[in-house]
Every structure is written in C-alpha cells, then in structure tokens.
Short mmCIF file of C-alpha atoms and ligand atoms in Angstrom, two decimals:
data_model
loop_
_atom_site.label_atom_id
_atom_site.label_comp_id
_atom_site.label_asym_id
_atom_site.label_seq_id
_atom_site.Cartn_x
_atom_site.Cartn_y
_atom_site.Cartn_z
CA MET A 5 -12.85 -70.60 -32.61
CA GLU A 6 -13.77 -74.27 -32.14
CA LYS A 7 -17.35 -75.27 -32.73
CA GLU A 8 -17.79 -76.39 -29.09
CA THR A 9 -16.62 -73.02 -27.82
CA LEU A 10 -18.93 -71.18 -30.17
CA ASN A 11 -21.85 -73.34 -29.03
CA PHE A 12 -20.99 -72.74 -25.40
CA LEU A 13 -20.86 -68.97 -25.93
CA GLU A 14 -24.13 -69.05 -27.79
CA ASP A 15 -25.76 -70.84 -24.85
CA ILE A 16 -24.31 -68.29 -22.44
CA ASN A 17 -25.64 -65.49 -24.59
CA GLY A 18 -29.08 -67.13 -24.48
CA LEU A 19 -28.91 -67.31 -20.69
CA PHE A 20 -27.88 -63.67 -20.29
CA TYR A 21 -29.61 -61.80 -23.09
CA LEU A 22 -32.53 -59.62 -22.01
CA THR A 23 -35.08 -59.05 -24.79
CA ALA A 24 -37.52 -56.13 -25.02
CA PRO A 25 -40.48 -58.40 -24.07
CA ASP A 26 -38.46 -59.61 -21.04
CA ALA A 27 -37.93 -55.96 -20.13
CA ARG A 28 -41.63 -55.09 -20.41
CA ASP A 29 -42.49 -57.99 -18.16
CA ILE A 30 -39.89 -56.85 -15.61
CA MET A 31 -41.28 -53.29 -15.75
CA LEU A 32 -44.77 -54.53 -14.81
CA ARG A 33 -43.38 -56.47 -11.86
CA PHE A 34 -41.31 -53.46 -10.88
CA HIS A 35 -44.41 -51.24 -10.83
CA LYS A 36 -46.21 -53.74 -8.65
CA GLU A 37 -43.33 -53.82 -6.16
CA MET A 38 -43.11 -50.00 -6.18
CA GLY A 39 -46.80 -49.75 -5.29
CA LEU A 40 -46.49 -52.29 -2.49
CA GLY A 41 -43.38 -50.57 -1.12
CA LEU A 42 -45.07 -47.14 -1.11
CA ALA A 43 -48.03 -48.64 0.73
CA GLY A 44 -45.73 -50.08 3.40
CA LYS A 45 -46.55 -53.64 2.38
CA GLU A 46 -44.20 -56.59 1.85
CA SER A 47 -42.05 -55.76 -1.20
CA SER A 48 -38.53 -56.30 -2.49
CA LEU A 49 -38.41 -52.53 -3.16
CA LYS A 50 -38.16 -50.67 0.14
CA MET A 51 -39.25 -47.29 -1.34
CA ILE A 52 -37.79 -45.22 1.50
CA PRO A 53 -39.01 -41.62 1.99
CA SER A 54 -36.02 -39.26 2.14
CA PHE A 55 -37.76 -36.30 3.84
CA VAL A 56 -36.48 -33.96 1.11
CA GLY A 57 -37.80 -32.73 -2.21
CA ARG A 58 -35.77 -31.42 -5.11
CA PRO A 59 -33.89 -28.15 -4.50
CA ARG A 60 -35.07 -24.81 -5.89
CA GLY A 61 -31.63 -23.77 -7.11
CA ASN A 62 -31.45 -20.73 -4.81
CA GLU A 63 -29.85 -22.57 -1.87
CA LYS A 64 -26.71 -20.68 -0.92
CA GLY A 65 -23.61 -20.84 1.28
CA ASN A 66 -20.67 -23.11 2.10
CA PHE A 67 -21.30 -26.61 3.33
CA LEU A 68 -19.43 -29.76 4.27
CA ALA A 69 -20.26 -33.16 2.87
CA ILE A 70 -19.25 -36.73 3.56
CA ASP A 71 -19.86 -39.20 0.75
CA LEU A 72 -19.52 -42.76 1.94
CA GLY A 73 -19.83 -45.07 -1.07
CA GLY A 74 -18.77 -48.68 -1.14
CA THR A 75 -15.09 -48.35 -1.97
CA ASN A 76 -14.01 -44.84 -0.99
CA ILE A 77 -15.00 -42.07 1.36
CA ARG A 78 -14.98 -38.54 -0.01
CA ILE A 79 -14.97 -35.40 2.10
CA LEU A 80 -15.94 -32.16 0.39
CA ALA A 81 -16.40 -28.48 1.07
CA VAL A 82 -18.90 -27.10 -1.42
CA ARG A 83 -19.89 -23.55 -2.27
CA LEU A 84 -23.45 -23.01 -3.50
CA ASP A 85 -23.88 -19.71 -5.30
CA GLY A 86 -27.67 -19.59 -5.05
CA GLU A 87 -27.99 -19.60 -8.83
CA GLY A 88 -27.70 -23.27 -9.58
CA ARG A 89 -23.93 -23.55 -9.44
CA ALA A 90 -22.30 -25.87 -6.91
CA GLU A 91 -18.54 -25.66 -6.78
CA PRO A 92 -16.36 -28.01 -4.75
CA LEU A 93 -13.86 -25.82 -2.87
CA ALA A 94 -11.90 -28.81 -1.65
CA MET A 95 -12.20 -32.54 -1.88
CA SER A 96 -10.28 -35.52 -0.54
CA ARG A 97 -10.80 -39.17 -1.16
CA TYR A 98 -9.65 -41.99 1.09
CA PRO A 99 -10.04 -45.72 0.47
CA ILE A 100 -12.15 -47.51 3.07
CA SER A 101 -9.94 -50.14 4.64
CA HIS A 102 -11.07 -53.72 5.09
CA GLU A 103 -10.56 -53.28 8.86
CA ALA A 104 -12.91 -50.31 8.95
CA MET A 105 -15.54 -52.15 6.91
CA THR A 106 -15.51 -55.32 8.96
CA GLY A 107 -14.37 -54.31 12.48
CA THR A 108 -16.44 -52.69 15.20
CA GLY A 109 -18.91 -49.91 14.54
CA VAL A 110 -16.89 -47.56 16.74
CA ARG A 111 -13.83 -48.20 14.64
CA PHE A 112 -15.82 -47.60 11.47
CA PHE A 113 -17.17 -44.23 12.62
CA ASP A 114 -13.76 -43.27 14.03
CA PHE A 115 -12.42 -43.87 10.54
CA ILE A 116 -15.03 -41.48 9.11
CA ALA A 117 -14.31 -38.77 11.71
CA GLY A 118 -10.58 -39.29 11.15
CA SER A 119 -11.12 -38.70 7.43
CA VAL A 120 -12.86 -35.39 8.18
CA GLU A 121 -9.97 -34.37 10.39
CA ALA A 122 -7.42 -35.34 7.72
CA PHE A 123 -9.40 -33.32 5.18
CA PHE A 124 -9.24 -30.17 7.32
CA LYS A 125 -5.49 -30.59 7.77
CA GLU A 126 -4.84 -31.37 4.12
CA HIS A 127 -6.64 -28.31 2.82
CA ASN A 128 -5.75 -25.99 5.65
CA ILE A 129 -9.39 -25.11 6.09
CA GLU A 130 -10.53 -23.04 8.98
CA ALA A 131 -12.87 -25.71 10.20
CA LYS A 132 -15.16 -23.62 12.35
CA ARG A 133 -16.44 -21.62 9.40
CA LEU A 134 -17.92 -24.76 7.93
CA GLN A 135 -20.43 -26.09 10.38
CA ASN A 136 -23.34 -27.63 8.53
CA LEU A 137 -22.66 -31.06 7.15
CA GLY A 138 -24.61 -33.36 4.85
CA PHE A 139 -23.88 -37.07 5.22
CA THR A 140 -24.31 -39.38 2.24
CA PHE A 141 -24.54 -42.90 3.54
CA SER A 142 -25.11 -45.34 0.69
CA PHE A 143 -26.76 -48.23 2.47
CA PRO A 144 -30.40 -49.02 3.14
CA VAL A 145 -31.49 -46.72 5.94
CA VAL A 146 -35.03 -46.08 7.19
CA GLN A 147 -35.18 -42.35 7.81
CA SER A 148 -37.25 -40.81 10.55
CA SER A 149 -36.37 -37.23 9.61
CA ILE A 150 -34.03 -35.36 7.29
CA ALA A 151 -31.20 -35.92 9.79
CA SER A 152 -31.80 -39.30 11.33
CA GLY A 153 -32.15 -42.85 10.15
CA ARG A 154 -31.44 -46.42 11.13
CA LEU A 155 -29.38 -48.85 9.08
CA ILE A 156 -31.57 -51.78 8.05
CA SER A 157 -28.76 -54.10 6.97
CA TRP A 158 -25.27 -53.80 5.53
CA THR A 159 -24.67 -54.46 1.80
CA LYS A 160 -21.62 -54.45 -0.52
CA GLY A 161 -19.47 -56.54 1.83
CA PHE A 162 -19.67 -54.24 4.88
CA SER A 163 -20.21 -55.83 8.27
CA ALA A 164 -19.05 -53.39 11.02
CA SER A 165 -20.63 -54.56 14.26
CA ASP A 166 -23.31 -52.75 16.31
CA VAL A 167 -24.41 -50.49 13.47
CA GLU A 168 -27.42 -52.36 12.06
CA GLY A 169 -30.57 -51.04 13.70
CA GLU A 170 -28.79 -47.91 15.00
CA ASP A 171 -29.16 -44.25 14.02
CA VAL A 172 -26.09 -43.63 11.87
CA VAL A 173 -26.19 -39.86 12.42
CA GLU A 174 -25.99 -40.38 16.18
CA LEU A 175 -23.01 -42.69 15.70
CA LEU A 176 -21.32 -40.13 13.45
CA VAL A 177 -21.96 -37.25 15.86
CA ARG A 178 -20.41 -39.24 18.72
CA ALA A 179 -17.34 -40.06 16.62
CA LEU A 180 -16.92 -36.41 15.58
CA LYS A 181 -17.04 -35.41 19.27
CA ARG A 182 -14.37 -38.00 20.12
CA ARG A 183 -12.12 -36.22 17.58
CA GLY A 184 -12.82 -32.75 18.90
CA LEU A 185 -15.05 -31.97 15.93
CA GLY A 186 -18.20 -31.52 18.00
CA PHE A 187 -18.88 -28.09 16.45
CA ILE A 188 -19.94 -29.80 13.23
CA ASP A 189 -23.70 -29.99 12.90
CA VAL A 190 -24.86 -33.03 10.93
CA VAL A 191 -28.03 -31.53 9.46
CA ALA A 192 -28.82 -33.96 6.66
CA LEU A 193 -28.60 -37.68 6.03
CA ILE A 194 -29.14 -38.88 2.48
CA ASN A 195 -28.61 -41.80 0.21
CA ASP A 196 -26.18 -41.42 -2.73
CA THR A 197 -29.03 -41.79 -5.24
CA VAL A 198 -30.88 -38.93 -3.57
CA GLY A 199 -27.67 -36.89 -3.63
CA THR A 200 -27.18 -37.51 -7.32
CA LEU A 201 -30.74 -36.44 -8.13
CA VAL A 202 -30.47 -33.36 -5.89
CA ALA A 203 -27.10 -32.32 -7.37
CA LYS A 204 -28.33 -32.50 -10.95
CA SER A 205 -31.70 -30.89 -10.32
CA TYR A 206 -30.04 -27.94 -8.54
CA ASN A 207 -29.46 -26.51 -12.02
CA ASP A 208 -31.60 -28.71 -14.26
CA HIS A 209 -35.25 -28.66 -13.32
CA ILE A 210 -36.32 -31.48 -15.57
CA CYS A 211 -34.00 -33.98 -13.92
CA ASP A 212 -36.25 -36.50 -12.22
CA MET A 213 -34.09 -39.46 -11.40
CA GLY A 214 -30.75 -40.18 -9.73
CA VAL A 215 -29.05 -43.51 -10.40
CA ILE A 216 -25.91 -45.13 -9.01
CA LEU A 217 -23.91 -47.63 -11.03
CA GLY A 218 -20.76 -48.18 -8.99
CA THR A 219 -19.83 -50.77 -6.40
CA GLY A 220 -23.58 -51.16 -5.89
CA THR A 221 -26.62 -49.96 -7.78
CA ASN A 222 -29.75 -48.06 -6.74
CA ALA A 223 -31.96 -45.14 -7.74
CA ALA A 224 -34.18 -42.33 -6.44
CA TYR A 225 -37.02 -40.24 -7.94
CA PRO A 226 -39.41 -37.54 -6.75
CA GLU A 227 -42.84 -38.88 -5.78
CA LYS A 228 -46.06 -36.97 -5.19
CA ILE A 229 -46.61 -36.96 -1.44
CA GLU A 230 -50.21 -38.17 -1.71
CA ARG A 231 -48.97 -41.30 -3.51
CA ILE A 232 -46.70 -42.25 -0.59
CA ALA A 233 -49.41 -44.05 1.35
CA LYS A 234 -47.11 -45.10 4.18
CA TYR A 235 -45.77 -41.60 4.86
CA GLN A 236 -47.40 -40.02 7.90
CA GLY A 237 -45.09 -37.08 8.56
CA PRO A 238 -45.48 -33.36 7.88
CA ARG A 239 -46.37 -32.28 4.33
CA HIS A 240 -44.52 -29.04 3.65
CA GLN A 241 -44.28 -29.63 -0.07
CA ASP A 242 -46.06 -31.66 -2.69
CA GLU A 243 -43.21 -34.02 -3.56
CA MET A 244 -40.68 -36.07 -1.70
CA ILE A 245 -37.72 -37.98 -3.08
CA ILE A 246 -38.01 -41.74 -2.68
CA ASN A 247 -34.94 -43.94 -2.33
CA ILE A 248 -36.09 -47.05 -4.19
CA GLU A 249 -33.35 -49.44 -2.99
CA TRP A 250 -33.71 -51.20 -6.32
CA GLY A 251 -30.70 -53.42 -5.70
CA GLY A 252 -33.09 -55.59 -3.69
CA PHE A 253 -35.55 -56.17 -6.55
CA ASN A 254 -36.11 -59.92 -6.65
CA LYS A 255 -38.40 -60.56 -9.61
CA LEU A 256 -35.66 -61.18 -12.16
CA ARG A 257 -35.08 -64.54 -13.80
CA ARG A 258 -31.75 -65.87 -12.57
CA ASN A 259 -29.45 -68.38 -14.22
CA ILE A 260 -27.10 -70.94 -12.72
CA TYR A 261 -24.25 -68.43 -12.46
CA ASP A 262 -26.42 -65.92 -10.59
CA GLU A 263 -27.49 -68.67 -8.22
CA THR A 264 -23.94 -69.86 -7.62
CA LEU A 265 -22.71 -66.33 -6.92
CA ASP A 266 -25.63 -65.64 -4.59
CA ALA A 267 -25.25 -68.87 -2.64
CA SER A 268 -21.64 -68.14 -1.69
CA SER A 269 -22.18 -64.40 -1.06
CA PHE A 270 -22.27 -62.83 2.41
CA ASN A 271 -26.00 -62.08 2.03
CA PRO A 272 -27.62 -65.00 0.16
CA GLY A 273 -31.02 -64.26 -1.30
CA GLU A 274 -30.65 -60.51 -0.89
CA GLN A 275 -29.73 -57.71 -3.31
CA ARG A 276 -30.57 -59.90 -6.30
CA LEU A 277 -30.72 -57.16 -8.90
CA GLU A 278 -27.52 -55.61 -7.54
CA LYS A 279 -25.74 -58.95 -7.92
CA MET A 280 -26.60 -59.02 -11.64
CA VAL A 281 -25.73 -55.40 -12.35
CA SER A 282 -23.21 -53.68 -10.11
CA GLY A 283 -19.44 -53.35 -10.21
CA MET A 284 -18.90 -55.47 -7.14
CA TYR A 285 -20.19 -58.58 -8.94
CA LEU A 286 -19.65 -58.45 -12.72
CA GLY A 287 -16.09 -59.74 -12.51
CA GLU A 288 -17.17 -62.69 -10.40
CA ILE A 289 -20.03 -63.63 -12.75
CA ALA A 290 -17.59 -63.61 -15.67
CA ARG A 291 -15.11 -65.67 -13.66
CA LEU A 292 -17.71 -68.34 -12.89
CA ILE A 293 -18.47 -68.71 -16.61
CA ILE A 294 -14.77 -68.93 -17.46
CA VAL A 295 -14.25 -71.58 -14.78
CA ASP A 296 -16.96 -73.60 -16.50
CA MET A 297 -15.23 -73.21 -19.86
CA ILE A 298 -11.98 -74.41 -18.33
CA LYS A 299 -13.76 -77.42 -16.77
CA GLU A 300 -15.22 -78.35 -20.13
CA GLY A 301 -11.78 -78.11 -21.70
CA LEU A 302 -12.85 -75.31 -24.04
CA ILE A 303 -10.07 -72.86 -23.23
CA PHE A 304 -6.55 -72.82 -21.78
CA ASN A 305 -4.11 -75.42 -22.87
CA SER A 306 -1.63 -73.09 -21.19
CA PRO A 307 -1.43 -72.73 -17.37
CA ILE A 308 -4.54 -71.13 -15.89
CA PRO A 309 -3.89 -67.64 -14.56
CA GLU A 310 -4.30 -67.30 -10.78
CA ILE A 311 -6.94 -64.62 -11.24
CA PHE A 312 -9.47 -67.18 -12.48
CA SER A 313 -9.03 -69.58 -9.57
CA GLN A 314 -9.66 -67.09 -6.73
CA PRO A 315 -13.24 -66.05 -5.89
CA TYR A 316 -13.56 -62.35 -6.77
CA GLY A 317 -10.01 -62.50 -8.19
CA LEU A 318 -11.34 -61.16 -11.47
CA THR A 319 -12.79 -57.67 -10.99
CA THR A 320 -15.03 -55.40 -13.00
CA GLU A 321 -12.02 -53.16 -13.49
CA HIS A 322 -10.24 -56.05 -15.25
CA LEU A 323 -13.24 -56.51 -17.55
CA SER A 324 -13.35 -52.81 -18.26
CA LEU A 325 -9.64 -52.53 -19.06
CA ALA A 326 -9.71 -55.63 -21.24
CA ALA A 327 -12.68 -54.22 -23.18
CA GLN A 328 -10.61 -51.08 -23.85
CA GLY A 329 -7.86 -53.19 -25.33
CA GLN A 330 -5.63 -52.42 -22.36
CA ILE A 331 -4.88 -56.06 -22.02
CA SER A 332 -3.92 -56.85 -18.52
CA HIS A 333 -0.90 -58.95 -17.80
CA GLU A 334 -2.74 -60.41 -14.82
CA LEU A 335 -5.32 -61.92 -17.16
CA GLY A 336 -2.54 -64.00 -18.70
CA PHE A 337 -3.38 -62.53 -22.08
CA THR A 338 0.29 -62.28 -23.01
CA HIS A 339 0.64 -66.07 -23.20
CA MET A 340 -2.81 -66.82 -24.50
CA SER A 341 -3.97 -67.91 -27.92
CA GLN A 342 -6.02 -65.41 -29.87
CA THR A 343 -9.09 -67.67 -29.80
CA ASP A 344 -8.92 -67.98 -25.99
CA LYS A 345 -8.68 -64.21 -25.72
CA ASP A 346 -11.63 -63.74 -28.04
CA ALA A 347 -13.70 -66.22 -26.05
CA ILE A 348 -12.89 -64.45 -22.78
CA LEU A 349 -13.66 -61.01 -24.20
CA GLU A 350 -16.98 -62.33 -25.48
CA VAL A 351 -17.86 -63.51 -21.95
CA PHE A 352 -17.03 -60.03 -20.61
CA ARG A 353 -19.21 -58.46 -23.28
CA ILE A 354 -22.18 -60.70 -22.48
CA VAL A 355 -21.98 -60.06 -18.74
CA SER A 356 -21.55 -56.28 -18.98
CA ASN A 357 -24.24 -55.96 -21.64
CA ARG A 358 -26.77 -57.72 -19.44
CA SER A 359 -25.88 -55.35 -16.61
CA ALA A 360 -26.50 -52.30 -18.82
CA ARG A 361 -29.77 -53.73 -20.17
CA ILE A 362 -31.14 -54.51 -16.70
CA ALA A 363 -30.13 -51.03 -15.50
CA ALA A 364 -31.93 -49.46 -18.48
CA THR A 365 -34.99 -51.63 -17.83
CA ALA A 366 -35.16 -50.50 -14.22
CA ILE A 367 -34.85 -46.86 -15.35
CA SER A 368 -37.66 -47.48 -17.86
CA ALA A 369 -39.85 -48.85 -15.10
CA VAL A 370 -39.37 -45.76 -12.94
CA VAL A 371 -39.85 -43.34 -15.86
CA THR A 372 -43.13 -45.00 -16.89
CA TRP A 373 -44.26 -45.00 -13.27
CA MET A 374 -43.93 -41.19 -13.31
CA ASP A 375 -45.07 -40.65 -16.88
CA LYS A 376 -46.95 -43.62 -18.32
CA LYS A 377 -46.77 -42.67 -21.99
CA ILE A 378 -43.51 -40.71 -21.82
CA GLU A 379 -45.13 -37.41 -22.70
CA SER A 380 -42.39 -35.29 -21.08
CA ASN A 381 -38.62 -35.21 -21.29
CA HIS A 382 -36.64 -36.92 -18.56
CA VAL A 383 -33.06 -36.35 -17.49
CA ILE A 384 -31.53 -39.24 -15.58
CA ALA A 385 -28.49 -38.23 -13.51
CA ILE A 386 -26.06 -41.13 -13.15
CA ASP A 387 -23.04 -41.40 -10.87
CA GLY A 388 -20.63 -44.31 -10.40
CA THR A 389 -17.46 -45.65 -11.94
CA LEU A 390 -19.15 -48.55 -13.75
CA PHE A 391 -21.28 -46.14 -15.79
CA GLU A 392 -18.49 -43.65 -16.18
CA LYS A 393 -15.66 -45.92 -17.23
CA TYR A 394 -16.94 -49.19 -18.68
CA PRO A 395 -16.50 -48.92 -22.46
CA GLY A 396 -19.82 -48.90 -24.30
CA TYR A 397 -21.88 -49.21 -21.12
CA SER A 398 -24.02 -46.10 -21.62
CA GLN A 399 -24.53 -46.92 -25.32
CA ASN A 400 -25.73 -50.38 -24.31
CA MET A 401 -28.20 -48.75 -21.95
CA GLU A 402 -29.40 -46.46 -24.74
CA THR A 403 -29.85 -49.40 -27.09
CA MET A 404 -32.06 -51.09 -24.51
CA LEU A 405 -34.12 -47.91 -24.05
CA ALA A 406 -34.64 -47.79 -27.82
CA ASP A 407 -35.55 -51.50 -27.86
CA ILE A 408 -38.22 -50.83 -25.24
CA PHE A 409 -39.60 -47.45 -26.33
CA GLY A 410 -38.64 -46.96 -29.98
CA ASP A 411 -38.54 -43.24 -30.86
CA SER A 412 -39.83 -42.14 -27.46
CA ALA A 413 -36.51 -43.28 -26.01
CA GLN A 414 -35.11 -39.96 -27.22
CA LYS A 415 -37.09 -38.25 -24.48
CA ILE A 416 -34.98 -40.03 -21.87
CA ARG A 417 -31.49 -38.58 -21.50
CA LEU A 418 -28.80 -40.35 -19.49
CA GLU A 419 -26.36 -37.83 -18.06
CA LYS A 420 -23.25 -38.37 -16.04
CA GLU A 421 -23.31 -36.53 -12.73
CA LYS A 422 -19.84 -36.98 -11.39
CA ASP A 423 -19.49 -36.65 -7.60
CA GLY A 424 -23.20 -35.92 -7.49
CA SER A 425 -23.61 -37.95 -4.34
CA GLY A 426 -21.27 -35.63 -2.39
CA ILE A 427 -22.44 -32.34 -3.88
CA GLY A 428 -26.04 -33.40 -3.34
CA ALA A 429 -25.29 -33.88 0.36
CA ALA A 430 -24.07 -30.28 0.57
CA ILE A 431 -27.20 -28.99 -1.19
CA THR A 432 -29.41 -31.05 1.11
CA ALA A 433 -27.50 -29.64 4.08
CA ALA A 434 -28.41 -26.18 2.77
CA ILE A 435 -32.09 -27.12 2.53
CA ALA A 436 -31.99 -28.64 6.00
CA SER A 437 -30.17 -25.78 7.69
CA TYR A 438 -32.64 -23.38 6.13
CA SER A 439 -35.58 -25.28 7.60
CA LYS A 440 -33.66 -25.63 10.88
CA ASN A 441 -33.47 -21.83 11.14
CA LYS A 442 -37.07 -21.52 10.08
CA SER A 443 -38.28 -23.87 12.80
CA LEU A 444 -36.12 -22.00 15.33
CA ILE A 445 -37.82 -18.78 14.29
CA ALA A 446 -41.17 -20.49 14.60
CA ARG A 447 -40.35 -21.62 18.14
CA LEU A 448 -38.94 -18.29 19.24
CA PRO A 449 -41.43 -15.75 17.86
CA TRP A 450 -39.53 -12.73 19.20
CA LEU A 451 -36.70 -13.55 16.77
CA ARG A 452 -38.97 -12.69 13.88
CA HIS A 453 -39.03 -9.04 14.84
CA ARG A 454 -35.30 -8.57 14.94
P1 LIG B 519 -18.69 -46.22 -4.83
O1 LIG B 519 -19.69 -47.16 -5.39
O2 LIG B 519 -17.90 -46.78 -3.73
O3 LIG B 519 -19.25 -44.89 -4.53
P2 LIG B 519 -17.50 -45.88 -7.47
O4 LIG B 519 -18.71 -45.27 -8.07
O5 LIG B 519 -16.21 -45.24 -7.75
O6 LIG B 519 -17.55 -46.00 -5.91
O7 LIG B 519 -17.47 -47.40 -7.98
C1 LIG B 519 -16.42 -48.24 -7.66
C2 LIG B 519 -16.63 -49.54 -8.37
O8 LIG B 519 -16.53 -49.37 -9.79
C3 LIG B 519 -15.61 -50.60 -8.05
O9 LIG B 519 -16.04 -51.35 -6.94
C4 LIG B 519 -15.56 -51.44 -9.30
O10 LIG B 519 -16.53 -52.45 -9.23
C5 LIG B 519 -15.97 -50.51 -10.41
N1 LIG B 519 -14.82 -50.07 -11.22
C6 LIG B 519 -13.58 -49.70 -10.80
N2 LIG B 519 -12.80 -49.35 -11.84
C7 LIG B 519 -13.54 -49.50 -12.95
C8 LIG B 519 -13.31 -49.29 -14.35
N3 LIG B 519 -12.13 -48.85 -14.82
N4 LIG B 519 -14.34 -49.53 -15.20
C9 LIG B 519 -15.52 -49.97 -14.76
N5 LIG B 519 -15.80 -50.19 -13.46
C10 LIG B 519 -14.84 -49.96 -12.56
MG1 LIG B 520 -20.49 -43.38 -4.95
#
C-alpha cells in the first residue's frame, strides 16, 4: 500500500478507535443520562417504563405475536409450555414495503393486519383459537399501560403519516377490525428490546438485559420500581423493565463522517448513538470515508463502482459479506487492485469495530448501573442480524468488555436470542392476559366462587 494511503487509514483509525478510558468516560455520562431519564428530567435517554417485569417461566398457553422491526414484519404463533420452553408453532416473515413505511398511517396498519391475515392463510391456522396477541413495535413509544402507548417519533427511515402522537394499539385494533380480525385481542404492546429480555429470561433467570443490534439499536433492563422516580402507576411487583431507547444517547464524540451522515439524514441531530452503531448506517459511514479516499486520489485508478456514488448504496450487508471473503461483484472487487481491496476492507473493519466497541460500552454502562462492582453474573440476550451475522462482531464486543473490566468481563455473557423480540411478545401476552383475567375476577367477585 502507498504511504499516503497508509497514513490516511491511520488517521481514520485514530478518529474511530474507542479506547478503554473513552469507554469509562462514556459510561459515566450514560449513568447520568439514565438517572435524569428515570426522574423524568431532560435526557437523551428516554428510559421508558414498559409496565411489565420479567416472566416467572410458568406462563402457559398459545399466543399470537407481531414483531415489527425495521426491515421485516414477523407474525408468529407461539406455544408456552409453562416450564420455560417457548416453541414457535408457525412463523411468517414479510418485508415491509417502502410504500407502507412512508405512506399514510392507515395504509401502514392495513399492511400489518394484511400480514396477519396472510399468516393465517399460509399456515391454515384456525384463527379463532388464538385470540391473545402481543405486539412488538420497535420504535420509541411512551406507554400508559401494558397494552397502550403513543409513538413519540418515527426512526429508521419510517414516516407513515398520522401515527406520531397516536396510540399504536388503537390503530392496530382498528386495522384488524377492517380485515374481519376483530376477535383478536391485542393484550400487550412491547418494544423489541423488552421482548428479547423477556424471551431469554423465560428460561434463564439471570438474564438481565435485552439488546437489539439490527437495523437500529436499543436495550432494556429490569429496574427496581422505587428507582423509577417518574413512575406513578400501580406497583404490583418490585421490578419493571425499562426500555432505555439508547439509540438517542447524544454524549458521544462525533467525527466529520458522523456529522456529514447526520446532517443529510431524515432526522438530523437525533438517534446519534444509533447512527454510529446500527446496521442501517454502517455502510453509509464506510462509503463516506471511501468517497474521501477517492477524492484524495488514494484509490481507484479504475472506474468507480456505482455503489460508492449513491448515498446508502453501500450497505452493512455488503460490508459483512466482504469481511467473510464473499467478495461482492457489486463492490467492483473483480476489477480492483489488491491494495485497493485491502484499503477498502480496512475501512470496513474500522467502522464495524467501532460499532461493536460502542455497543459493548453501552452494555457496560447498564451492567454497572445494576451492579456497580460486577459482583454477580449477567446474561445479555442479543437479537438482530448485525450481531448475528457480521463476522467477528461479538468477539469485538468481548474484547471491549475485557478492555474495560479485565477479568470481571467473564461475568458478562453475550448470548444470541434469535427471534426473541417475537417470542417475548407472546410471553408478555401471556402475562397480560393472566392479569386481565385477574382484574376481571376482582371486578366481578361472584366469579371467584365458581
Ligand atoms: P430488524 O432490525 O428489522 O428487526 P434485523 O435484526 O434482521 O431486522 O436487522 C436487519 C439489518 O441487519 C439490516 O437493515 C442490515 O443493516 C443488517 N444486515 C443485513 N444483512 C446483514 C449481514 N449479512 N450481516 C450483517 N448485517 C446485516
Ligand atoms: Mg428485530
């Protein structure tokens, strides 16, 4: 590689590398924001009460779930055996079309209800036997109960009209009725992070965090109710899961590439951590660096592949495949010199490594919030394609944990919880339908004697 290219890459590495002291500083700021968020004060961490605690493991029955992520919608029927096993009986996945994401709210919820209908047809399920549904809606929602909540603002490129500020369960119920699916009872609304934590802790009682690393990124953890200063509702249990909405954390040092990406994004200034970490953005960060290298004449004597000239043309999937040696034709690698390829792969490595190190730092902040000196073991349930498929991503996270905590890092286990966000919705539906029956019994005392 030419000396200029090496120098450039070294500078980029300097801009993107997160050291252990950087991480400790971020953790302190994170704790401060968590405290402010829990107190209901101005904070970049919304710290949203979910109205559920972790499951006991004895929840039982068959439940429906909708898992609306950022890229796909999944519909599931899940059987809970009451002994910690949750088995998907059927599952379908449909891509969310651009029209559904960016059209009217009615169209968006009609798409969801249509997916439920298609699921019933596809699996030949006798719909009426499955009535209780848990809805995983992976956007920032302020909940007012276990089955209601208003969307604060869209993220991840969604913009369907007339949904912000509305109760998304009400909108879903109306759409289900329009499709003749009014018998479905939407009993629980949760965030995907909450779902991931709930799914894992159904059979693993030491799990105390759910993390998403997919199109977006976020996390949830169980908080002692008395520490949630802003929560005024009923206190049936001593803990409640908090949806951190950590994608919004804004106390990270940004570089010129982060600022450029943010400025031309659909939500400038918002979701700053998410824009440095999640799958939606890593490709674009890498592309902006490569565009700079091209401008400085460091790479490409050959024609510049189209993918590098279109905003968001380069995706995280491209980075991931290239890192696995599955060199993509679209990247123009077939006509490229070895040194150009090496330079590009190094950019991908730098960008994805920073993502993993920030994610691990945020996890460290939450773990030390719960357990200052890491005296207990912690299982972190993680869902999302970025974590699952990016080569070396979880190892990079583990390296960062070791950089921060030394030997104590061994007490923190990162575990994949595939489809946790959907299964968790079914488990939460079980918890909710149980308390629904209980409150019915409380209201109708004569029922108790039957
Ligand atoms: P969602 O966030 O919608 O629930 P996923 O967890 O499946 O969905 O994440 C999808 C995101 O994962 C895509 O938007 C993309 O950024 C990223 N991605 C897709 N394929 C890969 C891959 N092979 N390796 C790493 N990341 C990927
Ligand atoms: Mg998801």
